[in-house]
Coordinates of C-alpha atoms and ligand atoms in Angstrom, one line a residue:
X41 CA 11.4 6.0 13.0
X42 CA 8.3 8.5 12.4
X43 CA 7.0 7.4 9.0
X44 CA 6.4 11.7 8.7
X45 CA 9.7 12.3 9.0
X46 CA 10.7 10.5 5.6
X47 CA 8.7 13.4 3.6
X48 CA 10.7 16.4 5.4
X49 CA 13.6 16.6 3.0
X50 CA 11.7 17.6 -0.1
X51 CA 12.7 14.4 -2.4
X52 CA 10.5 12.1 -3.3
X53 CA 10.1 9.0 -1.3
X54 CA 10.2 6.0 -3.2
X55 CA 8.5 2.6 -1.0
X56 CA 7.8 -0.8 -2.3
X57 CA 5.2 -3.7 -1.1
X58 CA 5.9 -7.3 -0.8
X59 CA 3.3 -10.0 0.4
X60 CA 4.1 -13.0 2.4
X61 CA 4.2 -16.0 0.1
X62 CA 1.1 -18.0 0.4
X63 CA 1.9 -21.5 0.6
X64 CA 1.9 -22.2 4.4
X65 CA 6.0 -22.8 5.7
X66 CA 7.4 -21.2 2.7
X67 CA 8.0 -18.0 4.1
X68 CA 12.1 -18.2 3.8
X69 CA 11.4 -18.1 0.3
X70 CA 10.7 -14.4 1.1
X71 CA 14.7 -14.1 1.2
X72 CA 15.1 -14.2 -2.5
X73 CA 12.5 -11.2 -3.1
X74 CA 14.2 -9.1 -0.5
X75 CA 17.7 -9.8 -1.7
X76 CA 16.4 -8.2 -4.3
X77 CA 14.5 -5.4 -3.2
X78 CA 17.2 -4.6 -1.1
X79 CA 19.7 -3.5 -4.2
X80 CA 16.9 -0.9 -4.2
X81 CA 17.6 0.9 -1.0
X82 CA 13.9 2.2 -0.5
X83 CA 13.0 4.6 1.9
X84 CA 10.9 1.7 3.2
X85 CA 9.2 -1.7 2.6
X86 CA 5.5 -2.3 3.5
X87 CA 4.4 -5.9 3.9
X88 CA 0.7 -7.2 3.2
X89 CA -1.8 -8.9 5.9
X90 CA -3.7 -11.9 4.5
X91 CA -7.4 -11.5 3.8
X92 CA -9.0 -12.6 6.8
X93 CA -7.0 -11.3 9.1
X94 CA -6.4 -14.3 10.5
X95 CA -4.6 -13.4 14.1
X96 CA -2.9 -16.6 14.4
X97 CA -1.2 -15.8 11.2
X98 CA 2.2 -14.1 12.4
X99 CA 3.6 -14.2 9.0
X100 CA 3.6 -10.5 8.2
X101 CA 5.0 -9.2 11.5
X102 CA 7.8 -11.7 10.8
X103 CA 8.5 -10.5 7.4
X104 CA 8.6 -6.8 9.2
X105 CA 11.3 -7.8 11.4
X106 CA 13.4 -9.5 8.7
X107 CA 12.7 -6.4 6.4
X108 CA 14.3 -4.4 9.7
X109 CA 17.0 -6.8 11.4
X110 CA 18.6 -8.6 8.0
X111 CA 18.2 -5.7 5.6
X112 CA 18.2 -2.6 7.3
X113 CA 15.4 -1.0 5.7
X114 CA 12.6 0.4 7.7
X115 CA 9.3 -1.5 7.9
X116 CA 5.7 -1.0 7.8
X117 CA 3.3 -3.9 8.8
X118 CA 0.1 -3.5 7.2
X119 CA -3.1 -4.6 9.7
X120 CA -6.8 -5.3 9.3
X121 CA -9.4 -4.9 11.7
X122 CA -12.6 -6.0 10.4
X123 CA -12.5 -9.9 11.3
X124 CA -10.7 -9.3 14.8
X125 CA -11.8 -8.4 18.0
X126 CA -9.8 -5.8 20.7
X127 CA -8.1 -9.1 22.1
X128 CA -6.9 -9.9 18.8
X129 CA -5.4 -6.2 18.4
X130 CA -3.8 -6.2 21.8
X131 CA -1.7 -9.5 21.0
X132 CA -1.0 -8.0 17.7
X133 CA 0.3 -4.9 19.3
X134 CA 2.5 -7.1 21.7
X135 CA 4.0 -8.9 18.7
X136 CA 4.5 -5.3 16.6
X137 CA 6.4 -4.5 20.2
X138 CA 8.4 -7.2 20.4
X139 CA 9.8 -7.3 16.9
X140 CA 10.7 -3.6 16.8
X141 CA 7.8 -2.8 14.5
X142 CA 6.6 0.8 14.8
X143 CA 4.9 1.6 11.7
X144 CA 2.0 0.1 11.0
X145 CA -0.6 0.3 7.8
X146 CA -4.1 0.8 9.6
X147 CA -6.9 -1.0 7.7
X148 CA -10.5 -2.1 7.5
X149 CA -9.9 -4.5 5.2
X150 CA -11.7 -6.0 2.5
X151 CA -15.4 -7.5 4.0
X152 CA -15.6 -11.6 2.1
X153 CA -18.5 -14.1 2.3
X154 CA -15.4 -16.6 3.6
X155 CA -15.1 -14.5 6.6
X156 CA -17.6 -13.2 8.4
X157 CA -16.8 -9.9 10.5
X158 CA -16.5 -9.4 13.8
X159 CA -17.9 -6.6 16.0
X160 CA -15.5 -4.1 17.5
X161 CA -14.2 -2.7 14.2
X162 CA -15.8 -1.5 11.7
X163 CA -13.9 1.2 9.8
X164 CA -9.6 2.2 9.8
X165 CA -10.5 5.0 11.9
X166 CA -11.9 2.8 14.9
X167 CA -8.5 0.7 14.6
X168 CA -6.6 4.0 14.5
X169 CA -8.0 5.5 17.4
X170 CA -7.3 2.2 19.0
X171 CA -3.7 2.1 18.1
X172 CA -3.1 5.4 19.3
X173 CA -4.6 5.1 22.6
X174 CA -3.2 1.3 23.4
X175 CA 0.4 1.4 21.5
X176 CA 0.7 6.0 21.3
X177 CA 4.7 5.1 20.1
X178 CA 2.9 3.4 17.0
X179 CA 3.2 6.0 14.0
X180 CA 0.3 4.7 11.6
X181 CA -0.1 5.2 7.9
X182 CA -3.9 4.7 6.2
X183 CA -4.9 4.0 2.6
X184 CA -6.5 6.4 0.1
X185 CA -8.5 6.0 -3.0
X186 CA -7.5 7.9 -6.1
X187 CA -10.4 6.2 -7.7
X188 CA -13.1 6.6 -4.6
X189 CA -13.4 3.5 -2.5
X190 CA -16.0 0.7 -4.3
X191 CA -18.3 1.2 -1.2
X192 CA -18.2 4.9 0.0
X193 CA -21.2 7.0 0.0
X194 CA -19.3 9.7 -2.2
X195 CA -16.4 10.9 -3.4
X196 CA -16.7 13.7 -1.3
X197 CA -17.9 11.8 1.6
X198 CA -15.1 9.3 0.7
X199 CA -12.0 12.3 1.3
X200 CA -14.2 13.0 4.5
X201 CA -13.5 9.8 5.7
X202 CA -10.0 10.1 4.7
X203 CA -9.2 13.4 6.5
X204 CA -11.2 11.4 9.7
X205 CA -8.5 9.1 9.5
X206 CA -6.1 11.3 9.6
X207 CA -7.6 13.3 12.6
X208 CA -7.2 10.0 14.6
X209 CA -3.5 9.6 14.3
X210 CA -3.2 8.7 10.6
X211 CA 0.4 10.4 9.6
X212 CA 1.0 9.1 6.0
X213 CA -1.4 7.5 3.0
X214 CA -0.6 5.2 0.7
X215 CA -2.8 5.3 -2.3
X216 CA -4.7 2.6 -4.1
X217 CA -3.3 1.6 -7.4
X218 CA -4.4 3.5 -10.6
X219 CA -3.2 4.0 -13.9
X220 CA -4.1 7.7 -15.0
X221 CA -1.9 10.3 -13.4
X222 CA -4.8 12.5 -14.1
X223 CA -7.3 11.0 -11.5
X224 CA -4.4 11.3 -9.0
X225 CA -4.2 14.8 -9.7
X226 CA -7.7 15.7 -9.1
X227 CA -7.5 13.9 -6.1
X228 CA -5.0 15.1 -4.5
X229 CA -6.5 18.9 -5.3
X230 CA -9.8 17.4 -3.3
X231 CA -7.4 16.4 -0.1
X232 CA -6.1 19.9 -0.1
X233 CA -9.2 21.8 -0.4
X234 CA -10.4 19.2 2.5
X235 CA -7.2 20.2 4.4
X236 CA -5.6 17.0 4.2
X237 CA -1.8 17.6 5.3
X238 CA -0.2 14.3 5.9
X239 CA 1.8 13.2 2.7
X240 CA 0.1 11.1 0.3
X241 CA 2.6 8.7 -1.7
X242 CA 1.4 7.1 -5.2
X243 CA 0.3 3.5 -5.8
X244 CA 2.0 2.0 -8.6
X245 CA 1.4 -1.3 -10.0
X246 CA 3.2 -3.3 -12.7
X247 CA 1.1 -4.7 -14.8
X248 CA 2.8 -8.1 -14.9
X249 CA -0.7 -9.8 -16.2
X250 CA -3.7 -9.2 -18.1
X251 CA -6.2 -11.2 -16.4
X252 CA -4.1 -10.7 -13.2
X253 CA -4.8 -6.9 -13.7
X254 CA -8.4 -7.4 -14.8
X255 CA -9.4 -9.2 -11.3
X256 CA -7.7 -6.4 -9.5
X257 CA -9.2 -4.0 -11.3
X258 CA -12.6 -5.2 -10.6
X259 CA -11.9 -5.6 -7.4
X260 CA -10.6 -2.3 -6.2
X261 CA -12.6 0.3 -8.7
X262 CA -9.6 1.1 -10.7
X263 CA -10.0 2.0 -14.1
X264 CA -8.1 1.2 -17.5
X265 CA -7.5 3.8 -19.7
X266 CA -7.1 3.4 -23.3
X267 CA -3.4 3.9 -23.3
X268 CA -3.1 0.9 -21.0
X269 CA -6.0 -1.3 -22.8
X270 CA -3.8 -0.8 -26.3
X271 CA -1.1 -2.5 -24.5
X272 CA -3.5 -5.5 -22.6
X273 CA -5.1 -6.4 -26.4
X274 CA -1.6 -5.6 -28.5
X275 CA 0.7 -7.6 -26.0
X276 CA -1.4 -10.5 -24.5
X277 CA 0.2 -13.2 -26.7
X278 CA 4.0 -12.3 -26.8
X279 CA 5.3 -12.3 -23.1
X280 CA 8.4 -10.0 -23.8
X281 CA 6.9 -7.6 -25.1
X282 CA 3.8 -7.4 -22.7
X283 CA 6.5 -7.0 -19.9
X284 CA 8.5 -4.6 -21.7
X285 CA 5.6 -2.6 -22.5
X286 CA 4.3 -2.5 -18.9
X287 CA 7.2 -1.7 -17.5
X288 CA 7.4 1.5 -19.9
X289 CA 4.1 2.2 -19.0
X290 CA 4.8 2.6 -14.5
X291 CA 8.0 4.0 -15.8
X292 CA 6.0 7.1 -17.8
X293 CA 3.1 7.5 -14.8
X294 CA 6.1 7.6 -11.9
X295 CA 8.4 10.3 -14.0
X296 CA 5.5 12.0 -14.3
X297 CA 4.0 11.7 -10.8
X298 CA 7.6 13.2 -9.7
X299 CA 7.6 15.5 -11.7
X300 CA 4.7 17.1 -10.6
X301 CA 5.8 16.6 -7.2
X302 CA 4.5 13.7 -5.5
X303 CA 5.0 13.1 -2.0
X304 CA 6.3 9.4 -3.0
X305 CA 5.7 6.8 -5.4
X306 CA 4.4 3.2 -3.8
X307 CA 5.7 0.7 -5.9
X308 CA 3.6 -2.6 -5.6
X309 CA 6.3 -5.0 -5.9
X310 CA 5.0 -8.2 -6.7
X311 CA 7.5 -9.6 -4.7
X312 CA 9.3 -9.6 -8.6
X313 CA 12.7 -7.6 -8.1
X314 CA 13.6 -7.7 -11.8
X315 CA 10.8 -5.4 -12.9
X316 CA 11.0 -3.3 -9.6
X317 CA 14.8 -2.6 -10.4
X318 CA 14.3 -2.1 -14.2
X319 CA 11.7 0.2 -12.8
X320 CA 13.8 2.2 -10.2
X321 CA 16.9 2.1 -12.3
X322 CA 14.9 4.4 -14.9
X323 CA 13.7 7.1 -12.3
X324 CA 16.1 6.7 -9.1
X325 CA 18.0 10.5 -10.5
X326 CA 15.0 12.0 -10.3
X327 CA 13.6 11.5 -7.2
Ligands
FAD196 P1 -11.9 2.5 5.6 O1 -11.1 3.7 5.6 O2 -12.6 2.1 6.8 O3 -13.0 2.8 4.4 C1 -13.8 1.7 3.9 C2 -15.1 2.3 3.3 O4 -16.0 2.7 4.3 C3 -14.9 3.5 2.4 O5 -15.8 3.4 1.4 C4 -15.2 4.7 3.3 O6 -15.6 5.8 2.5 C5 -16.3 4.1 4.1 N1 -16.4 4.7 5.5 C6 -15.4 4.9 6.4 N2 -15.8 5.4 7.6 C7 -17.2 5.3 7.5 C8 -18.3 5.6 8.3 N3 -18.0 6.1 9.6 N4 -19.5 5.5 7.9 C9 -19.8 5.1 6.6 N5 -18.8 4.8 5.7 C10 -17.5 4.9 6.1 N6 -6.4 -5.4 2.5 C11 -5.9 -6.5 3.2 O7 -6.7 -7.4 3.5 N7 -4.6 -6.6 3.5 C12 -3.7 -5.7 3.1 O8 -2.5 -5.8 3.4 C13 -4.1 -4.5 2.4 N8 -3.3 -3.5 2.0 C14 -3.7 -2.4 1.4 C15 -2.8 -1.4 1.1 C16 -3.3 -0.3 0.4 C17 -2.3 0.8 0.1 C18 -4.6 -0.1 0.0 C19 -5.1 1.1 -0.7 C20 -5.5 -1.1 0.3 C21 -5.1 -2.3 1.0 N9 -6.0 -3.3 1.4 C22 -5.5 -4.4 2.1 C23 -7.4 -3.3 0.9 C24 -8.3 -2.6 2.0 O9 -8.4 -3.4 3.1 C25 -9.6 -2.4 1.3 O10 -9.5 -1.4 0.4 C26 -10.8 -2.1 2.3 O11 -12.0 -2.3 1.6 C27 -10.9 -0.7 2.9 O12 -9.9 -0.5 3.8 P2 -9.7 1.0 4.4 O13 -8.7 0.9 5.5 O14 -9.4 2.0 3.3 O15 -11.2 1.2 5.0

């Protein structure tokens, strides 16, 4: 199914990510997370690709097909190119081919000390074009940055190399995470004056943690606003009410995002379908 075709009916899609589970052999446990996703009924279910990219590491194309053949729901397989080489991509391609996967996630991903790069890639938009010449029935989605990305030479130059990945076959963005609708907004208003037309769906994230959210944060550029730090510093020691809080908190940024017409809202799971649901359950009549 083309990923573009999701965005043609003028409601909001509403997508979730899960991750493979990381201890090695474990990955039935997955079940339990997508039994409860699955009450959900999203539009679609991306699943994560370890850092590393390590090829021989089949875990998230299996997860794709179990998304697809168990549960019905439509999958995307996200994919990394910085630590393989074209080999690497063509076996990939094979396995996306064999286990009916036809939407894929396109990414650089993240460059680490543990893992030193490889040569071929070097950016999304060399694994797009890629993609679209070796597998053309692939429909391929690309990541955005509400925030900038950490390394790009500009924000400017940063929705330059967005709308580059979008002239090599990119259909669909899925935005990093970030917690002021505001610096969405702006965004957004920078894709459109690039003439950025593929739909760009929201990145959501649950804060389920406070030093959890702290290490993402410093990782990915995203910042805290005061709202959310009130909540971090009031919360930290009484569990319930931290969740309870948090949960409030997505809740407000998706009603929010919707109403001011969103493509779609990302919702980064956690693979934890009790806040997902308590999530969706609050929003689901207005999408
Ligand atoms: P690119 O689009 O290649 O951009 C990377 C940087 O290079 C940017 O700063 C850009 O401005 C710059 N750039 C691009 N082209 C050029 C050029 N020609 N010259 C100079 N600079 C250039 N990581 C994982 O390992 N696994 C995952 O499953 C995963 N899922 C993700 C899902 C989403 C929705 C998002 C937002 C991120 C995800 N990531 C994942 C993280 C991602 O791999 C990192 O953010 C990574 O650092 C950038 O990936 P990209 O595809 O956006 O890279």
């Amino acid at each position: 199914m083309e990923m573009k075709k999701l965005f043609e009916n003028g409601r909001t899609v509403f997508s979730m990510e899960i991750f493979p589970p990381k201890k090695p052999g474990t990955i039935k446990s997955i079940y339990s997370t997508l039994d409860g996703l699955s009450d959900i009924k999203p539009d679609f279910i991306s699943c994560t690709y370890g850092a590393g990219g390590n090829p021989a590491d089949t875990s998230t194309i299996d997860i794709c097909r179990i998304i697809k053949e168990k549960y019905g729901i439509l999958p995307i397989a996200h994919f990394t190119c910085v630590n393989n080489t074209r080999a690497d991509i063509d076996k990939a391609i094979e396995l996306f081919r064999a286990a009916g996967i036809e939407n894929v996630l396109a990414l650089r991903g993240d460059k680490n000390d543990r893992y030193p790069p490889k040569e071929d890639f070097h950016y999304a938009a060399d694994l797009i074009k890629y993609l679209k010449e070796k597998a053309p029935e692939l429909h391929i989605s690309a990541a955005c940055y509400p925030e900038t990305h950490p390394e790009a030479e500009s924000p400017v130059a940063d929705i330059l190399r967005m709308k580059e990945k979008e002239e090599c076959g990119a259909e669909h963005f899925m935005s990093q995470l970030f917690f002021d609708n505001e610096d969405f907004y702006a965004f957004r208003e920078k894709t459109q004056i690039a003439g950025i037309k593929s739909p760009i769906e929201a990145g959501i994230m649950p804060v389920t943690s406070k030093a959890g959210i702290l290490r993402m944060v410093s990782m990915c550029g995203a910042s805290v606003p005061k709202k959310l730090a009130r909540i971090l510093n009031k919360y930290e020691n009484n569990p319930e009410a931290f969740a309870d809080a948090c949960v409030h908190y997505a809740i407000d940024q998706i009603a929010d995002l919707i109403t001011n017409d969103v493509d779609g809202i990302h919702l980064y799971s956690m693979n934890k379908p009790d806040t997902a649901k308590k999530i969706f359950e609050a929003v689901k009549n207005m999408l």
